mmCIF file with all atom_site columns, C-alpha atoms in Angstrom:
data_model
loop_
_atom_site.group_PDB
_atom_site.id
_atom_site.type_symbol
_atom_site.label_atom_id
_atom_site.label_alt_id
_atom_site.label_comp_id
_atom_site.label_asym_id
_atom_site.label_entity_id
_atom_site.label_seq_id
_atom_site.pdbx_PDB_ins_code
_atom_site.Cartn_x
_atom_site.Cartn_y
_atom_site.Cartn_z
_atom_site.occupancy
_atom_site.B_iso_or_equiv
_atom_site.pdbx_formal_charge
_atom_site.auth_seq_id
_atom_site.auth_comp_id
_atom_site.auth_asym_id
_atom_site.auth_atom_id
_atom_site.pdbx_PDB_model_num
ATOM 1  C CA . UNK A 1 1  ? 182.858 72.300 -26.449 1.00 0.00 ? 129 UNK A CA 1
ATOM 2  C CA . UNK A 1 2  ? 183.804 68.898 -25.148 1.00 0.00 ? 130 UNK A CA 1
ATOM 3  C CA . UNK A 1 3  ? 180.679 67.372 -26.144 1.00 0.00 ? 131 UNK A CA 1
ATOM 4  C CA . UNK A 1 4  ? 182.475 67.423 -29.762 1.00 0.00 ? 132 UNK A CA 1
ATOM 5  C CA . UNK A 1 5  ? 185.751 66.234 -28.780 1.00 0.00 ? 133 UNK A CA 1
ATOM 6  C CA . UNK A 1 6  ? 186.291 62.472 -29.540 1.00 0.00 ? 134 UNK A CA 1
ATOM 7  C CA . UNK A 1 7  ? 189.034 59.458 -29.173 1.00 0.00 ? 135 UNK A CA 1
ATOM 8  C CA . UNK A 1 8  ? 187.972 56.488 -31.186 1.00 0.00 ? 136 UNK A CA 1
ATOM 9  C CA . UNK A 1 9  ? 189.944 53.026 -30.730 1.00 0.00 ? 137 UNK A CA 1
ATOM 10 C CA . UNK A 1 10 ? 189.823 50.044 -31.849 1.00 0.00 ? 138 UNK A CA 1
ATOM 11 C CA . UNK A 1 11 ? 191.478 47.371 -34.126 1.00 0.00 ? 139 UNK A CA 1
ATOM 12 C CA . UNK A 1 12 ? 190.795 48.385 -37.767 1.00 0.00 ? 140 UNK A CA 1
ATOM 13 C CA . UNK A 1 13 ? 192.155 51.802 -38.740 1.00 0.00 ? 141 UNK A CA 1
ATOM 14 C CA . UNK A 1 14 ? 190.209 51.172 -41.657 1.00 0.00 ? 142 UNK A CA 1
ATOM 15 C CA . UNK A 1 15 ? 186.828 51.399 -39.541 1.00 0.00 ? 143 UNK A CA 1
ATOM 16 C CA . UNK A 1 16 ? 187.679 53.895 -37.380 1.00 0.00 ? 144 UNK A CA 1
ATOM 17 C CA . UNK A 1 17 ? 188.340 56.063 -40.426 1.00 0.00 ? 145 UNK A CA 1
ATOM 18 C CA . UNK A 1 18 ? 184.948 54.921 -41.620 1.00 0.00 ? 146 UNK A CA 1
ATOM 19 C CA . UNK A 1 19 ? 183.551 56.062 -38.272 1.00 0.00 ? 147 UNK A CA 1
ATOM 20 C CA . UNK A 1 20 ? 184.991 59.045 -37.796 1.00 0.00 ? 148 UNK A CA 1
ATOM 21 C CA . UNK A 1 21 ? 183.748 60.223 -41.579 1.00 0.00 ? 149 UNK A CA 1
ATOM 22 C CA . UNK A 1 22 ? 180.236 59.082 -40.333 1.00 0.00 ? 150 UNK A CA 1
ATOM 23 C CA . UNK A 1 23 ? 180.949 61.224 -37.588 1.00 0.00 ? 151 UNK A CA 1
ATOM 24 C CA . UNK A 1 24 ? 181.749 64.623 -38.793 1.00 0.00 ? 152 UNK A CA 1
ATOM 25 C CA . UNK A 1 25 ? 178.683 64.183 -41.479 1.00 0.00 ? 153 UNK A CA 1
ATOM 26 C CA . UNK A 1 26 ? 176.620 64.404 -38.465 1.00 0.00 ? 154 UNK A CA 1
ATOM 27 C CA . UNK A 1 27 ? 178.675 67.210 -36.698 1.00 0.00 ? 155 UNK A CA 1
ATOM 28 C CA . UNK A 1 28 ? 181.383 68.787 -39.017 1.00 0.00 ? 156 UNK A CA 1
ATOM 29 C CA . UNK A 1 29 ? 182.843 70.627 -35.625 1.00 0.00 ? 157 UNK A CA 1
ATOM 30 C CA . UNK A 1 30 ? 183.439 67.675 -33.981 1.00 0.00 ? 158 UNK A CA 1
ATOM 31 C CA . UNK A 1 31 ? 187.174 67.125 -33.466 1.00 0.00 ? 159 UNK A CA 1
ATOM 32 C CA . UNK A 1 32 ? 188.001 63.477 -33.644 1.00 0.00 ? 160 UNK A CA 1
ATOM 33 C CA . UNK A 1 33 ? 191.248 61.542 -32.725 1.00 0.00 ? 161 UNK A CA 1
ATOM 34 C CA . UNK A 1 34 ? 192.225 58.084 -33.979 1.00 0.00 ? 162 UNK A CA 1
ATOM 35 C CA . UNK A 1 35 ? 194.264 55.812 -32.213 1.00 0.00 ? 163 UNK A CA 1
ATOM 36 C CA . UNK A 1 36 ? 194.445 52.038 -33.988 1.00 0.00 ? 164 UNK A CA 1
ATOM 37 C CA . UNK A 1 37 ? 195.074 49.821 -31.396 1.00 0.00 ? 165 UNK A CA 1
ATOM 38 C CA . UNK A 1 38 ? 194.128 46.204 -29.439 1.00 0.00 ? 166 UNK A CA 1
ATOM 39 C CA . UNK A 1 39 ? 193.557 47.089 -26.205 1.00 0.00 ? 167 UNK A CA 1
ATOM 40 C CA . UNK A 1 40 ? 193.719 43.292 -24.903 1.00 0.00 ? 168 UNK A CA 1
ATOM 41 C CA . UNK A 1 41 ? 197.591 43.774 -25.650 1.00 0.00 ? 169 UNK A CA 1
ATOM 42 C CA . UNK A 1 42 ? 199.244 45.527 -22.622 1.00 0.00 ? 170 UNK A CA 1
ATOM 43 C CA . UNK A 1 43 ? 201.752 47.284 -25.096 1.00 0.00 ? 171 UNK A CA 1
ATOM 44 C CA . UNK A 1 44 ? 199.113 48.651 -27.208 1.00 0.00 ? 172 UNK A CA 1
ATOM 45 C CA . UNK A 1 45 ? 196.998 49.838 -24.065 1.00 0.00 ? 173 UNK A CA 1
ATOM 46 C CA . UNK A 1 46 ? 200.566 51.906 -22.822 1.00 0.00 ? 174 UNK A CA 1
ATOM 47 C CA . UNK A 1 47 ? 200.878 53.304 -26.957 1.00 0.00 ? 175 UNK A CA 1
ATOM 48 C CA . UNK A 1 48 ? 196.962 54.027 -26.255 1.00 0.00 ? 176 UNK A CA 1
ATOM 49 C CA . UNK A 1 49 ? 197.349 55.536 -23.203 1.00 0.00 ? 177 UNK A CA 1
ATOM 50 C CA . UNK A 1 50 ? 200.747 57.468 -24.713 1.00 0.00 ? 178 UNK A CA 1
ATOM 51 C CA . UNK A 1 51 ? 198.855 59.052 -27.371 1.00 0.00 ? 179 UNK A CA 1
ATOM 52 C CA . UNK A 1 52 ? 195.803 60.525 -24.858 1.00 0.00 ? 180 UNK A CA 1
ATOM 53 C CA . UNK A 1 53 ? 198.725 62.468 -23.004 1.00 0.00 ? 181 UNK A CA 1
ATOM 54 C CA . UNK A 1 54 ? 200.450 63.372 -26.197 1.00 0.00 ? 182 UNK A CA 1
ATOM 55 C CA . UNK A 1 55 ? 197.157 64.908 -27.427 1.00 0.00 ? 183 UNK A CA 1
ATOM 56 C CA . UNK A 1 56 ? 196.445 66.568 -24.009 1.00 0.00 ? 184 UNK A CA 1
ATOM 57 C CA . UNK A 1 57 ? 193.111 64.097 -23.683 1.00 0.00 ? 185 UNK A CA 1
ATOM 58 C CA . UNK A 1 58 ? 191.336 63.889 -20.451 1.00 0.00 ? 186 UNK A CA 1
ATOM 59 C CA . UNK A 1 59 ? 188.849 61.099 -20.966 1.00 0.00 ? 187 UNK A CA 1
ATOM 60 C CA . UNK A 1 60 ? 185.485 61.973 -18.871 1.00 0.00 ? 188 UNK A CA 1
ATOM 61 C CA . UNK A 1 61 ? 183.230 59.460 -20.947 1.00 0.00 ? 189 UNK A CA 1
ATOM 62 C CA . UNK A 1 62 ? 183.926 56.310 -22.203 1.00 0.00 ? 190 UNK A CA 1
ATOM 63 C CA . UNK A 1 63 ? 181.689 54.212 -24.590 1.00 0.00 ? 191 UNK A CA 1
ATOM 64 C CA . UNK A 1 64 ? 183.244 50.250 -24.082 1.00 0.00 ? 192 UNK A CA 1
ATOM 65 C CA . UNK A 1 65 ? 181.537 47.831 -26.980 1.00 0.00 ? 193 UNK A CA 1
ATOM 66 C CA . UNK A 1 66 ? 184.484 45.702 -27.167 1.00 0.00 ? 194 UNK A CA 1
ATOM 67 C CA . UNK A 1 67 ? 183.690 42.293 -26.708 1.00 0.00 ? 195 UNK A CA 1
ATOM 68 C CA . UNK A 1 68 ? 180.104 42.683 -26.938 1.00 0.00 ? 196 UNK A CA 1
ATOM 69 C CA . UNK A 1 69 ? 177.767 40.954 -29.151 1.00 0.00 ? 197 UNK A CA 1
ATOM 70 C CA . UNK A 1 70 ? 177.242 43.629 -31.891 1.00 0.00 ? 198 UNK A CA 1
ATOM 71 C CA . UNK A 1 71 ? 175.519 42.456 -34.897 1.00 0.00 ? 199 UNK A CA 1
ATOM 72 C CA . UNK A 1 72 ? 173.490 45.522 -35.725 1.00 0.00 ? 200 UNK A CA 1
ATOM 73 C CA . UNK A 1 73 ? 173.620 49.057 -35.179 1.00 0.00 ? 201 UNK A CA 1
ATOM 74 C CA . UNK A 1 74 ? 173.961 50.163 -31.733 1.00 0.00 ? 202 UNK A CA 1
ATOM 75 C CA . UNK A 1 75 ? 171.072 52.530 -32.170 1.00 0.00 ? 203 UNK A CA 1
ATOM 76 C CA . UNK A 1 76 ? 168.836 49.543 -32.611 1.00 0.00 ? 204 UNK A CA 1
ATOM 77 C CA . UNK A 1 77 ? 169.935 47.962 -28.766 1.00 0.00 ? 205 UNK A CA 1
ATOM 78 C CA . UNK A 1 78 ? 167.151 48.523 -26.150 1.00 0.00 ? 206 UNK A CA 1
ATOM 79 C CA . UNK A 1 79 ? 168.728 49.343 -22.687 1.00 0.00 ? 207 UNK A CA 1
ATOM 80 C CA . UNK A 1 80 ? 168.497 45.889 -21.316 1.00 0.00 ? 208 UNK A CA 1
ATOM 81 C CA . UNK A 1 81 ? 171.359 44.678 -23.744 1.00 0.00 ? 209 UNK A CA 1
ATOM 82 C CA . UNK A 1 82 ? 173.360 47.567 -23.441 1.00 0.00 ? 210 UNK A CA 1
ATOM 83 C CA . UNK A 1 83 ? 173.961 48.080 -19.924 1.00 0.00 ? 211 UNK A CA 1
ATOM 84 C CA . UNK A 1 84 ? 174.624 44.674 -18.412 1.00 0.00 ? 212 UNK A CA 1
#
């Protein structure tokens, strides 16, 4: 099911390990990839964008919060601040 099928990014391998834990506590069949990376860099977007084809990932959602002002859980945004 691709509803369970995830590709977390971001800067901090450390929190992305902390997410993806978070994750499969809610769904233990989710299968999660991690791929550290700063995707304002051009050579980490080609290493991002390296590791979807190695893993055979078609993206067909994406979920951008970077750069936004996040200072509590996302949950806890109405939909005025999150689609802008």
């Amino acid at each position: 099911n691709n509803e369970n099928n995830f590709l977390l990014t971001g800067r901090s391998q450390e929190k992305l390990n902390i997410l993806k834990k978070e994750l499969l506590e809610i769904n233990k069949d989710a299968q999660i990839l991690v791929c550290p990376c700063n995707l304002e860099k051009e050579s980490d977007r080609e290493l991002f964008f390296e590791f979807a084809k190695n893993n055979n990932v078609k993206i067909s959602k994406l979920i951008n919060v970077a750069g936004c002002d996040i200072q509590k859980p996302f949950i806890k945004y109405n939909q005025d601040k999150i689609v802008f």
